[in-house]
Amino acid sequence: MLYNKPLLRLLVFILLITLGVPGYIYLTQSAAKLGTQGLLDALAVYSFIIAAYLLILVSEVGDSHYLRAMGALGTLVGCAVGMRFIFILDAPHLEPGPMGIALIAFILGMAFALAYLAIVVGRLVYDKVQATRMAAIRDERGPAPSQPVSEAIASTSPAATRDAISSDVSVEHTDTGEPALVGVAGPYLGQRFDLKRGENFIGRSEGDIVLSEDRQVSRRHCVVTWAEDMLKVRDLESTNGTFVGGQRTSESVIAQGDLIGIGAGTFKVV
């Protein structure tokens, strides 16, 4: 799927350039032509675009798709209104060279804002479809845990949690020497995921281990690395975090018997 946070943030940066350049040209040209009053009038015209762009910045910090959509839509509306005032009414009275550059950058900014909106709306639609699918799965399997298991075990000592979960699930061991993750609680209870040497990416929609039935798992959630007879788990800036023994971690060495909380599920290293 096209959606990913680095791409959105790249578009936000491009918007800063493509909308900032015409804004600077328009404001400086208006100030040079009409003085302080011209600057204030131009700022009033451009203020809606600035406010909508700031909403996009806030949405990136808060990681909210709805705010992203509102900010992008507001930016497009502001650009549509600004096009009339800036380039139809005011541009004929300003220097044609700089305003020509401003027009090209402004049109590019509108195109990038439209692309940003399309990606975000596509993600919202995708999430709705997935939510409907998950609701059907929950109806078949029964209600999901009321809170992430990784959060639930955070208040319990690792030893006590390991004993409690291990008593409920029989984990099959093999003699291959290859490590694996076995679901001991949550949506993947009882399922085994073998690990390969090197990096094992875990996520909801992509990776070596895909946990598509757990909405609390990020698209790219974490990676388990098996190298030099050592296992490490590293969180990939997931929304709900990765837990080892009930403690949230950015990167940890793990061993046989450790419990890893990913989304709504808990997995045991075997």
C-alpha positions as semicolon CSV with decimal commas, in nm:
position;residue;x (nm);y (nm);z (nm)
1;M;0,000;0,000;0,000
2;L;0,127;0,351;-0,084
3;Y;0,070;0,485;0,268
4;N;0,369;0,523;0,499
5;K;0,476;0,790;0,746
6;P;0,809;0,882;0,581
7;L;0,626;0,952;0,253
8;L;0,369;1,171;0,429
9;R;0,641;1,364;0,608
10;L;0,827;1,411;0,282
11;L;0,510;1,556;0,129
12;V;0,468;1,785;0,430
13;F;0,822;1,915;0,375
14;I;0,759;1,964;0,002
15;L;0,439;2,152;0,087
16;L;0,642;2,382;0,311
17;I;0,861;2,471;0,012
18;T;0,597;2,488;-0,260
19;L;0,352;2,692;-0,050
20;G;0,615;2,888;0,140
21;V;0,787;3,026;-0,170
22;P;0,473;3,181;-0,328
23;G;0,365;3,306;0,015
24;Y;0,698;3,484;0,065
25;I;0,692;3,631;-0,285
26;Y;0,332;3,747;-0,253
27;L;0,385;3,907;0,088
28;T;0,708;4,085;-0,008
29;Q;0,564;4,205;-0,341
30;S;0,251;4,337;-0,170
31;A;0,457;4,513;0,096
32;A;0,684;4,671;-0,169
33;K;0,386;4,789;-0,375
34;L;0,143;4,903;-0,104
35;G;0,349;4,922;0,213
36;T;0,229;4,799;0,551
37;Q;-0,137;4,790;0,452
38;G;-0,055;4,580;0,147
39;L;0,141;4,340;0,363
40;L;-0,149;4,306;0,610
41;D;-0,401;4,249;0,330
42;A;-0,178;3,985;0,169
43;L;-0,125;3,816;0,505
44;A;-0,502;3,803;0,556
45;V;-0,542;3,626;0,221
46;Y;-0,263;3,378;0,295
47;S;-0,351;3,319;0,661
48;F;-0,604;3,042;0,585
49;I;-0,342;2,847;0,390
50;I;-0,093;2,893;0,676
51;A;-0,349;2,776;0,934
52;A;-0,439;2,467;0,729
53;Y;-0,071;2,378;0,688
54;L;-0,018;2,413;1,064
55;L;-0,306;2,170;1,114
56;I;-0,119;1,921;0,894
57;L;0,188;1,964;1,114
58;V;-0,020;1,903;1,427
59;S;-0,172;1,592;1,269
60;E;0,176;1,451;1,199
61;V;0,276;1,502;1,561
62;G;-0,050;1,349;1,686
63;D;-0,052;1,082;1,412
64;S;-0,422;1,141;1,336
65;H;-0,554;1,048;0,992
66;Y;-0,866;1,262;1,040
67;L;-0,663;1,572;1,125
68;R;-0,440;1,499;0,826
69;A;-0,744;1,487;0,600
70;M;-0,888;1,807;0,748
71;G;-0,556;1,987;0,713
72;A;-0,507;1,875;0,352
73;L;-0,864;1,962;0,259
74;G;-0,830;2,301;0,429
75;T;-0,507;2,364;0,241
76;L;-0,674;2,287;-0,091
77;V;-0,970;2,512;-0,011
78;G;-0,734;2,790;0,099
79;C;-0,533;2,750;-0,222
80;A;-0,849;2,763;-0,435
81;V;-0,957;3,088;-0,267
82;G;-0,603;3,223;-0,272
83;M;-0,569;3,152;-0,643
84;R;-0,845;3,402;-0,717
85;F;-0,723;3,678;-0,484
86;I;-0,351;3,635;-0,540
87;F;-0,312;3,551;-0,906
88;I;-0,628;3,695;-1,061
89;L;-0,697;4,011;-0,861
90;D;-0,358;4,110;-0,718
91;A;-0,094;3,962;-0,952
92;P;-0,163;4,205;-1,241
93;H;-0,057;4,490;-1,009
94;L;0,265;4,320;-0,896
95;E;0,595;4,230;-1,065
96;P;0,519;3,963;-1,332
97;G;0,853;3,776;-1,304
98;P;0,840;3,688;-0,932
99;M;0,465;3,629;-0,946
100;G;0,515;3,387;-1,236
101;I;0,754;3,183;-1,019
102;A;0,503;3,207;-0,735
103;L;0,226;3,073;-0,959
104;I;0,429;2,768;-1,065
105;A;0,521;2,685;-0,703
106;F;0,161;2,745;-0,592
107;I;0,021;2,500;-0,850
108;L;0,280;2,240;-0,748
109;G;0,179;2,293;-0,386
110;M;-0,185;2,226;-0,472
111;A;-0,086;1,907;-0,655
112;F;0,117;1,779;-0,358
113;A;-0,163;1,870;-0,116
114;L;-0,404;1,671;-0,333
115;A;-0,164;1,374;-0,334
116;Y;-0,133;1,396;0,045
117;L;-0,512;1,402;0,081
118;A;-0,555;1,106;-0,156
119;I;-0,306;0,894;0,041
120;V;-0,469;0,977;0,375
121;V;-0,824;0,915;0,250
122;G;-0,706;0,588;0,096
123;R;-0,567;0,486;0,433
124;L;-0,892;0,577;0,610
125;V;-1,093;0,370;0,365
126;Y;-0,849;0,080;0,404
127;D;-0,878;0,099;0,784
128;K;-1,259;0,095;0,763
129;V;-1,251;-0,214;0,541
130;Q;-1,008;-0,384;0,778
131;A;-1,221;-0,288;1,079
132;T;-1,525;-0,446;0,914
133;R;-1,323;-0,759;0,842
134;M;-1,196;-0,773;1,199
135;A;-1,550;-0,731;1,333
136;A;-1,655;-1,037;1,133
137;I;-1,358;-1,231;1,271
138;R;-1,441;-1,126;1,628
139;D;-1,798;-1,243;1,579
140;E;-1,663;-1,584;1,482
141;R;-1,397;-1,609;1,752
142;G;-1,563;-1,420;2,035
143;P;-1,470;-1,083;2,188
144;A;-1,112;-0,960;2,174
145;P;-0,920;-0,878;2,493
146;S;-1,048;-0,561;2,662
147;Q;-0,694;-0,418;2,661
148;P;-0,362;-0,514;2,505
149;V;-0,216;-0,813;2,682
150;S;0,116;-0,630;2,677
151;E;-0,041;-0,358;2,893
152;A;-0,219;-0,604;3,116
153;I;0,101;-0,785;3,205
154;A;0,291;-0,462;3,269
155;S;0,164;-0,451;3,629
156;T;0,261;-0,814;3,692
157;S;0,610;-0,943;3,763
158;P;0,770;-1,119;3,462
159;A;0,811;-1,445;3,656
160;A;0,451;-1,452;3,773
161;T;0,322;-1,361;3,428
162;R;0,534;-1,632;3,265
163;D;0,405;-1,896;3,505
164;A;0,043;-1,786;3,460
165;I;0,053;-1,787;3,083
166;S;0,264;-2,101;3,054
167;S;0,009;-2,294;3,260
168;D;-0,262;-2,213;3,007
169;V;-0,076;-2,295;2,687
170;S;0,126;-2,600;2,599
171;V;0,423;-2,486;2,390
172;E;0,565;-2,744;2,153
173;H;0,945;-2,751;2,143
174;T;1,145;-2,889;1,855
175;D;1,499;-3,021;1,829
176;T;1,590;-2,812;1,527
177;G;1,758;-2,544;1,737
178;E;1,572;-2,276;1,545
179;P;1,394;-2,024;1,766
180;A;1,028;-1,935;1,722
181;L;0,755;-1,717;1,867
182;V;0,446;-1,892;2,000
183;G;0,128;-1,703;2,080
184;V;0,040;-1,757;2,447
185;A;-0,233;-1,492;2,473
186;G;-0,436;-1,275;2,240
187;P;-0,555;-1,321;1,881
188;Y;-0,274;-1,564;1,789
189;L;-0,304;-1,794;2,088
190;G;-0,134;-2,126;2,015
191;Q;0,009;-2,024;1,678
192;R;0,380;-2,072;1,610
193;F;0,598;-1,841;1,398
194;D;0,943;-1,976;1,314
195;L;1,230;-1,728;1,300
196;K;1,498;-1,727;1,031
197;R;1,854;-1,608;1,063
198;G;1,889;-1,236;1,011
199;E;1,602;-0,992;1,042
200;N;1,242;-1,104;1,096
201;F;1,012;-0,807;1,045
202;I;0,674;-0,821;1,221
203;G;0,379;-0,603;1,121
204;R;0,009;-0,585;1,049
205;S;0,030;-0,551;0,671
206;E;0,389;-0,633;0,576
207;G;0,688;-0,825;0,704
208;D;0,816;-1,178;0,751
209;I;0,549;-1,236;1,017
210;V;0,220;-1,069;0,928
211;L;-0,032;-1,024;1,213
212;S;-0,316;-0,893;0,999
213;E;-0,591;-0,989;1,245
214;D;-0,463;-0,760;1,523
215;R;-0,555;-0,393;1,477
216;Q;-0,324;-0,292;1,764
217;V;-0,022;-0,401;1,561
218;S;0,135;-0,127;1,349
219;R;0,198;-0,173;0,978
220;R;0,569;-0,225;1,055
221;H;0,572;-0,295;1,427
222;C;0,905;-0,448;1,528
223;V;1,191;-0,666;1,408
224;V;1,344;-0,972;1,571
225;T;1,706;-1,027;1,469
226;W;1,877;-1,365;1,500
227;A;2,251;-1,325;1,458
228;E;2,558;-1,478;1,620
229;D;2,340;-1,709;1,832
230;M;2,169;-1,407;1,986
231;L;1,813;-1,280;1,955
232;K;1,721;-0,912;1,973
233;V;1,385;-0,739;1,935
234;R;1,369;-0,377;1,820
235;D;1,057;-0,161;1,808
236;L;1,000;0,026;1,479
237;E;0,830;0,333;1,629
238;S;0,504;0,140;1,660
239;T;0,197;0,316;1,795
240;N;0,127;0,075;2,083
241;G;0,486;-0,026;2,150
242;T;0,673;-0,354;2,195
243;F;0,701;-0,513;2,539
244;V;0,949;-0,760;2,686
245;G;0,847;-0,913;3,019
246;G;0,578;-0,649;3,057
247;Q;0,814;-0,353;3,009
248;R;0,799;-0,135;2,702
249;T;1,128;-0,140;2,514
250;S;1,292;0,018;2,211
251;E;1,547;-0,263;2,181
252;S;1,620;-0,565;2,400
253;V;1,812;-0,890;2,393
254;I;1,567;-1,180;2,433
255;A;1,611;-1,545;2,521
256;Q;1,410;-1,866;2,541
257;G;1,119;-1,825;2,778
258;D;1,088;-1,447;2,742
259;L;0,746;-1,299;2,677
260;I;0,707;-1,039;2,404
261;G;0,398;-0,817;2,390
262;I;0,304;-0,713;2,036
263;G;-0,030;-0,537;1,991
264;A;-0,306;-0,729;2,166
265;G;-0,104;-1,049;2,180
266;T;0,175;-1,200;2,386
267;F;0,432;-1,437;2,235
268;K;0,679;-1,667;2,407
269;V;1,029;-1,721;2,272
270;V;1,090;-2,097;2,234
